[in-house]
C-alpha positions as MATLAB code, in Angstrom:
seq = 'MRRPRRSEDYREYKIVKKFSDSEIRFTETSGLDIAFIFPNSYSVAVSSLAFSWVRDLLNSQGLSVERFFYDKSFKKFYSLESLRPLDEYNVWLFSLQFETDILNIARILKIKGIPVFAKDRNSNHPKVIIGGPVTYFNYKAPLQIADYVYRGDLEAYTGDFSRFLKGEDVKISALCSQEKKECNLAKVKDLNLTPPVGSIISPYGEFKNKLLIEIGRGCIRRCAFCMTGYIQKPARFLKPDVLKKILSKIPKDISLGIISATITDYPWQDELINILQDRKVSFSSMRMDGITEEHLKLLIKSGQRSFTVAPEGGSQKIRDILQKDITDEHIERALQLGIKVGIKKIKMYFIYGIEEETERDLEDIVKLSSKAKKIGYEVKVSLNPLIPKPGTPFEGRKMEDVKILREKEKFLKYLLKNHGIDFHFESIKKSILQYKIANASEDDIVEIINKMISS';
ca = [
      -6.666  -28.186  -10.568;
      -9.372  -29.528  -12.868;
     -11.455  -26.793  -14.493;
     -14.782  -26.155  -12.726;
     -17.932  -27.556  -14.316;
     -20.399  -24.850  -13.304;
     -20.322  -21.936  -15.741;
     -20.245  -19.233  -13.047;
     -17.338  -20.971  -11.288;
     -15.493  -21.320  -14.588;
     -15.863  -17.578  -15.284;
     -14.227  -16.838  -11.944;
     -11.568  -19.501  -12.574;
     -10.692  -17.878  -15.923;
     -10.225  -14.466  -14.285;
      -7.753  -15.871  -11.767;
      -5.998  -18.003  -14.397;
      -5.502  -14.926  -16.616;
      -3.610  -13.185  -13.821;
      -1.803  -16.394  -12.874;
      -0.611  -16.992  -16.439;
       0.554  -13.362  -16.760;
       3.076  -13.670  -13.916;
       6.773  -14.424  -14.247;
       7.727  -16.244  -11.017;
      11.175  -16.899   -9.620;
      10.129  -19.118   -6.686;
       7.696  -21.992   -6.209;
       5.675  -23.343   -3.288;
       5.795  -26.641   -1.388;
       4.874  -27.785    2.139;
       1.971  -27.129    4.543;
      -0.765  -25.183    2.707;
      -1.458  -21.608    3.844;
      -3.857  -19.245    2.056;
      -2.365  -15.746    1.829;
      -5.151  -13.345    0.913;
      -4.982   -9.721   -0.207;
      -8.518   -8.388    0.396;
      -8.339   -6.096   -2.616;
      -8.076   -6.346   -6.411;
      -5.239   -8.167   -8.153;
      -3.823   -4.868   -9.456;
      -3.630   -3.447   -5.927;
      -2.224   -6.685   -4.521;
       0.524   -7.098   -7.102;
       1.575   -3.456   -6.596;
       2.715   -4.437   -3.097;
       6.037   -6.170   -2.519;
       4.351   -8.012    0.374;
       2.252  -10.027   -2.096;
       5.308  -12.103   -2.993;
       7.648  -11.267   -0.091;
       5.448  -12.685    2.692;
       4.931  -15.820    0.631;
       8.671  -16.237    0.105;
       9.560  -15.620    3.762;
       7.142  -18.311    4.934;
       7.969  -20.725    2.126;
      11.631  -20.548    3.184;
      10.500  -22.103    6.480;
       8.925  -25.171    4.874;
       5.404  -23.841    4.340;
       3.438  -23.686    1.082;
       1.838  -20.246    0.865;
      -0.522  -19.660   -2.033;
      -1.870  -16.238   -2.967;
      -5.469  -15.089   -3.331;
      -7.083  -11.741   -4.096;
     -10.550  -10.228   -3.787;
     -13.118   -9.497   -6.459;
     -16.708   -8.647   -5.604;
     -17.925  -11.187   -8.181;
     -15.996  -14.094   -6.639;
     -17.659  -16.977   -4.823;
     -14.991  -19.710   -4.884;
     -11.729  -17.706   -4.641;
      -9.077  -19.666   -6.528;
      -5.366  -19.679   -5.699;
      -3.000  -17.984   -8.150;
      -0.463  -20.793   -7.703;
      -2.503  -23.998   -7.974;
      -5.972  -22.639   -8.883;
      -7.426  -24.559   -5.953;
     -10.435  -23.019   -4.148;
     -10.046  -21.276   -0.785;
     -12.196  -23.878    1.009;
      -9.322  -26.369    0.795;
      -7.056  -24.337    3.115;
      -7.195  -24.497    6.912;
      -5.207  -21.310    7.601;
      -6.295  -17.984    6.074;
      -3.669  -15.273    6.379;
      -4.882  -11.790    5.418;
      -2.707   -8.763    4.666;
      -4.561   -5.618    5.760;
      -2.904   -2.886    3.677;
      -5.721   -0.301    3.822;
      -8.309    0.393    6.495;
     -11.371   -0.239    4.344;
     -10.015   -3.643    3.263;
     -11.233   -4.994    6.599;
     -14.728   -4.862    5.092;
     -13.549   -7.078    2.235;
     -12.197   -9.560    4.777;
     -15.654   -9.626    6.341;
     -17.215  -10.060    2.891;
     -14.951  -13.001    2.058;
     -15.834  -14.730    5.331;
     -19.525  -14.122    4.768;
     -19.410  -15.406    1.168;
     -17.636  -18.573    2.335;
     -20.165  -19.180    5.104;
     -17.631  -18.518    7.868;
     -18.821  -16.532   10.930;
     -17.401  -13.029   10.526;
     -16.532  -12.457   14.182;
     -13.909  -14.567   15.931;
     -16.126  -15.183   18.970;
     -18.629  -17.037   16.770;
     -16.149  -19.491   15.197;
     -14.934  -22.870   16.440;
     -12.178  -25.392   15.659;
     -14.039  -26.610   12.578;
     -13.515  -23.256   10.879;
     -10.308  -22.037    9.213;
      -7.817  -20.245   11.426;
      -8.063  -16.531   10.507;
      -4.937  -14.405   10.972;
      -4.589  -10.722   10.053;
      -1.340   -8.822    9.577;
      -0.234   -5.889    7.451;
       0.330   -2.121    7.803;
      -3.020   -1.303    9.444;
      -2.149   -3.514   12.424;
       0.874   -1.316   13.152;
      -1.381    1.402   14.575;
      -4.724   -0.326   15.212;
      -4.569   -4.020   15.989;
      -7.490   -4.310   18.397;
     -10.175   -3.557   15.802;
      -9.023   -6.369   13.428;
      -8.939   -8.704   16.427;
     -12.740   -8.645   16.420;
     -12.564  -10.620   13.161;
      -9.251  -12.450   13.456;
      -8.402  -15.370   15.695;
      -4.905  -13.886   15.753;
      -3.321  -10.583   14.721;
       0.371  -10.396   13.857;
       1.518   -6.823   14.446;
       4.513   -5.449   12.586;
       7.383   -6.618   10.391;
       7.227  -10.341    9.622;
      11.036  -10.550    9.235;
      11.388   -9.992   13.002;
       9.796  -13.368   13.830;
       9.691  -15.349   10.572;
      10.885  -18.583   12.142;
       8.686  -18.386   15.235;
       5.627  -17.389   13.239;
       6.183  -20.252   10.807;
       6.370  -22.728   13.695;
       3.168  -21.247   15.058;
       1.477  -21.819   11.690;
       2.661  -25.439   11.812;
       0.839  -25.885   15.113;
       3.687  -25.516   17.579;
       3.207  -23.715   20.900;
       5.336  -20.615   20.335;
       5.331  -17.347   22.269;
       5.548  -14.305   19.985;
       5.330  -10.839   21.532;
       3.926   -9.408   18.266;
       1.099  -11.965   18.088;
      -2.147  -11.253   19.893;
      -5.181  -13.490   20.149;
      -8.616  -13.773   21.710;
      -6.908  -14.792   24.960;
      -3.917  -12.401   24.728;
      -5.242   -9.084   23.525;
      -2.073   -7.036   24.013;
       0.957   -7.339   21.722;
       4.083   -5.421   20.818;
       5.004   -3.915   17.465;
       7.609   -6.082   15.721;
      10.330   -4.130   13.907;
      13.100   -5.651   11.845;
      16.288   -3.918   12.931;
      18.376   -4.526    9.836;
      16.979   -4.875    6.302;
      20.363   -6.116    5.130;
      20.012   -9.458    6.932;
      17.009  -10.461    4.827;
      16.849   -8.035    1.880;
      13.242   -7.573    0.692;
      13.218   -8.578   -2.972;
      10.145   -9.587   -4.956;
       9.833  -12.848   -6.864;
       6.993  -11.942   -9.235;
       6.799   -9.757  -12.332;
       3.319   -8.881  -13.544;
       1.990   -6.734  -16.394;
      -0.618   -5.368  -13.974;
      -0.508   -2.967  -11.042;
       1.401    0.202  -10.262;
       4.795   -1.328  -11.152;
       3.964   -3.023  -14.438;
       6.559   -5.561  -15.630;
       8.980   -4.713  -12.842;
      10.704   -6.676  -10.102;
      10.300   -4.906   -6.760;
      13.177   -4.201   -4.382;
      12.740   -2.378   -1.059;
      15.757   -0.219   -0.203;
      14.226    1.659    2.740;
      11.588    1.046    5.395;
      10.260    3.744    7.674;
      10.784    7.464    7.153;
      13.052   10.187    8.517;
      10.392   12.871    7.915;
       7.690   14.321   10.188;
       4.660   14.868    7.929;
       1.781   15.384   10.354;
      -0.730   13.355    8.329;
       1.440   10.271    7.740;
       1.965    7.428   10.199;
       5.124    6.074    8.568;
       7.303    8.839    9.979;
       6.109    8.127   13.513;
       5.261    4.436   13.853;
       8.036    3.223   11.520;
      10.966    5.021   13.113;
      13.876    4.599   12.948;
      14.160    4.384    9.176;
      16.212    1.413    7.979;
      18.012    1.192    4.653;
      19.563   -1.431    2.421;
      23.297   -0.766    2.129;
      24.719   -0.098   -1.340;
      26.953   -3.180   -1.300;
      23.964   -5.380   -0.447;
      21.900   -3.822   -3.234;
      24.800   -4.315   -5.647;
      25.023   -8.001   -4.696;
      21.267   -8.442   -5.229;
      21.430   -6.830   -8.671;
      24.355   -9.031   -9.697;
      21.927  -11.974   -9.629;
      19.177  -10.231  -11.619;
      19.504  -10.111  -15.428;
      19.909   -6.566  -16.725;
      16.946   -6.872  -19.067;
      14.614   -7.069  -16.037;
      13.147   -3.685  -15.086;
      13.164   -2.751  -11.398;
      10.718   -0.967   -9.098;
      12.761    0.644   -6.308;
      10.685    1.071   -3.151;
      11.160    3.325   -0.133;
       9.076    5.891    1.751;
      10.995    8.366   -0.377;
      13.918    7.432   -2.605;
      15.504   10.865   -2.217;
      16.098   10.244    1.526;
      18.256    7.185    0.869;
      21.541    7.965    2.703;
      23.894    6.887   -0.101;
      22.506    8.776   -3.099;
      25.669    8.823   -5.220;
      26.189    5.090   -4.802;
      22.521    4.430   -5.584;
      22.661    6.422   -8.823;
      25.872    4.668   -9.884;
      24.511    1.187   -9.099;
      21.347    1.826  -11.111;
      23.001    3.515  -14.099;
      22.706    0.532  -16.430;
      19.254   -0.526  -15.234;
      15.697    0.280  -16.211;
      14.046    1.586  -13.039;
      11.080    3.389  -11.580;
      10.873    4.922   -8.116;
       7.997    4.614   -5.649;
       8.296    8.176   -4.333;
      10.570   11.228   -4.518;
      10.460   14.384   -2.403;
      10.573   17.686   -4.261;
      13.359   19.003   -2.022;
      15.588   16.048   -2.885;
      14.991   15.418   -6.583;
      18.147   15.759   -8.642;
      18.883   15.802  -12.325;
      20.496   12.365  -11.893;
      17.265   10.854  -10.514;
      15.243   12.182  -13.425;
      17.813   11.153  -16.032;
      17.578    7.587  -14.702;
      13.837    7.681  -15.304;
      14.321    9.091  -18.800;
      16.876    6.358  -19.636;
      14.313    3.815  -18.455;
      11.771    5.135  -20.943;
       9.670    7.192  -18.532;
       8.410   10.604  -19.500;
       6.423   11.306  -16.335;
       6.987   11.587  -12.620;
       4.897   11.966   -9.481;
       5.332   14.535   -6.719;
       3.404   15.441   -3.575;
       3.415   19.138   -2.678;
       0.344   18.305   -0.508;
      -0.412   22.010    0.019;
      -0.663   24.759   -2.553;
       0.379   27.404   -0.048;
       3.361   27.521    2.292;
       0.949   28.008    5.191;
      -0.757   24.681    4.570;
       2.518   22.855    3.917;
       3.790   24.154    7.263;
       0.645   22.941    9.058;
       1.106   19.560    7.399;
       4.801   19.642    8.456;
       5.778   18.786    4.902;
       9.031   20.770    5.156;
       9.233   21.835    1.514;
       9.241   25.388    0.220;
       8.152   27.226   -2.921;
      11.823   27.235   -3.950;
      12.041   23.433   -3.667;
       8.928   23.047   -5.802;
      10.116   25.531   -8.440;
      13.491   23.810   -8.700;
      11.972   20.329   -9.059;
       9.555   21.493  -11.758;
      12.332   23.167  -13.731;
      14.592   20.105  -13.453;
      11.895   17.880  -14.915;
      11.463   20.089  -17.964;
      15.228   20.360  -18.381;
      15.733   16.589  -18.684;
      12.701   16.018  -20.914;
       9.902   14.973  -18.549;
       6.560   15.611  -20.275;
       3.950   14.617  -17.685;
       3.568   15.246  -13.988;
       1.120   13.965  -11.388;
       0.701   16.118   -8.289;
      -0.883   15.067   -4.989;
      -2.682   17.554   -2.743;
      -4.566   17.402    0.550;
      -7.567   19.613    1.286;
     -10.120   19.713    4.097;
      -7.844   21.227    6.755;
      -9.642   23.319    9.352;
      -7.150   26.229    9.036;
      -7.667   26.299    5.270;
      -9.133   29.358    3.551;
     -10.443   29.908    0.046;
      -7.071   31.423   -0.865;
      -5.298   28.200    0.159;
      -7.552   26.238   -2.176;
      -6.858   28.725   -4.958;
      -3.135   28.191   -4.375;
      -3.543   24.479   -5.213;
      -4.868   25.507   -8.606;
      -2.202   28.194   -9.051;
       0.576   25.678   -8.414;
      -0.988   23.148  -10.788;
      -1.391   25.865  -13.424;
       2.220   26.887  -12.946;
       3.346   23.361  -13.817;
       1.145   23.468  -16.902;
       2.560   26.819  -18.019;
       6.118   25.534  -17.617;
       5.284   22.825  -20.137;
       3.906   19.789  -18.329;
       0.809   17.764  -19.044;
      -0.616   17.940  -15.515;
      -2.862   15.619  -13.560;
      -3.722   16.361   -9.940;
      -5.023   13.983   -7.314;
      -6.855   15.507   -4.360;
      -7.663   13.799   -1.069;
      -9.448   15.109    2.011;
      -7.339   15.124    5.166;
      -7.845   11.894    7.121;
      -6.441   12.360   10.657;
      -4.723    9.137   11.743;
      -3.792    7.748   15.156;
      -0.114    7.885   16.028;
       0.398   11.198   14.214;
       0.308   14.855   15.348;
      -3.200   14.988   13.832;
      -4.494   12.277   16.145;
      -7.583   13.664   17.848;
      -8.501   15.955   14.958;
     -11.861   15.375   13.345;
     -12.464   15.188    9.640;
     -14.229   18.234    8.325;
     -17.985   17.948    7.961;
     -19.100   16.250    4.752;
     -21.013   19.362    3.676;
     -17.888   21.534    3.979;
     -15.791   18.957    2.132;
     -18.281   18.815   -0.732;
     -18.290   22.607   -0.998;
     -14.485   22.664   -1.169;
     -14.470   19.848   -3.724;
     -16.987   21.727   -5.872;
     -14.947   24.936   -5.645;
     -11.702   23.165   -6.605;
     -13.335   21.310   -9.508;
     -14.673   24.588  -10.873;
     -11.249   26.260  -10.768;
      -9.375   23.239  -12.140;
     -11.795   22.897  -15.067;
     -11.402   26.585  -15.870;
      -7.635   26.111  -16.036;
      -7.893   22.971  -18.180;
      -6.250   20.725  -15.579;
      -7.069   17.027  -15.367;
      -8.010   15.947  -11.850;
      -9.137   13.079   -9.669;
     -10.839   13.438   -6.296;
     -10.787   10.636   -3.758;
     -14.343    9.740   -2.732;
     -15.386   11.778    0.314;
     -17.703    8.968    1.417;
     -14.886    6.403    1.261;
     -12.481    8.791    2.979;
     -14.875    9.270    5.899;
     -15.227    5.483    6.174;
     -11.425    5.168    6.162;
     -11.245    7.760    8.957;
     -13.828    5.888   11.035;
     -12.059    2.543   10.657;
      -8.589    4.005   11.290;
      -9.788    5.437   14.587;
     -12.230    2.649   15.459;
     -12.473    0.990   18.833;
     -13.432   -2.677   19.141;
     -17.108   -1.754   19.501;
     -16.917    0.704   16.603;
     -15.573   -1.879   14.164;
     -18.249   -4.385   15.139;
     -20.915   -1.765   14.464;
     -19.356   -0.809   11.085;
     -19.084   -4.436    9.966;
     -22.581   -5.348   11.143;
     -23.960   -2.418    9.175;
     -22.091   -3.612    6.073;
     -23.249   -7.210    6.501;
     -26.893   -6.234    6.894;
     -26.945   -3.844    3.921;
];
């Protein structure tokens, strides 16, 4: 790709090239060009295994998938692989990881002069396809924008979907369109047949300088606020011998990001610990009732001095309502284990804005955070309002009124400041928008997008 002549295009080109040059890649692209677009920042995109895994799955079928990401300043949108602009691709494949990213898809289409709604496009426009986690529970809303929605795990129909992208007439039960508006949820039955391993290492994102490996998909738990434990059942796991074989091909000086809904629910814990003993690793998530000294020692050996936990509720009452299934004893034990092995920092996630919640329950969030501080941790808490999601026991619940949420946020901030605890609150405005999109009907999403376009 020759460098752009216009100064504003060159500024955008340099941003993409910086990220492109920072990546260590283990696979290349060749074949029919497909644009694979994460409608979020590069840091968010590269934190997802899907950013390289989807590309690799499709490339293995003779396609040439090139990756793009979103930035509100972009006008051209250059590929990370070849630095070619998005206009040169006839198929635009979007990964919808978060509900509000659908607005960024609409923004990209608008910026590129493409009609936002599928009904307004014709054969002269790029083919727009949306997949990703959001389609697992709400695929009809994205279908207002997309020509096609692929719903579920791509591994289930990699070959068929690749032939479809090549223009063949293929019937896929997980693919819906403007003519076929109903589709099934595709689930890969066995992760061991096509083990999900990344092919990119980046100094950006949540897993900086790490190669990502997924050892579990779905969840055995029943948290009432989380869709994974309901839509992604049964949980499927990579077997220890398969993981061992994968690692035998990866140099030991490469750090690993081990991904699962929760690492501590992996069925073969002893084997996992043994396999990872001589590796530098980080874990995506650990439950407080399953954390062991061995898990934390692995993190310490890898140079980490912090870990992240999600009590969700400060009080047992709230944790029971959330169906979190952890007790005060589990929390106490996990906190003490961390200090014992030398962990210095802890990040704790909490949910507030539950209709059964009282002032005492909010105070208990601060008490638990303060307890961690007194034990010896440098504490940071992240607080999110409850967002009831479809497909969970909280489906049908309403978010609390914005005025009530702001009062609770103000109360919590006051207490946390008084206790000297660092905190971050998720935007209430953005959370309400996420709730609306998650539960949106076809008409709702059209109204939300039209409002965004006209603003």
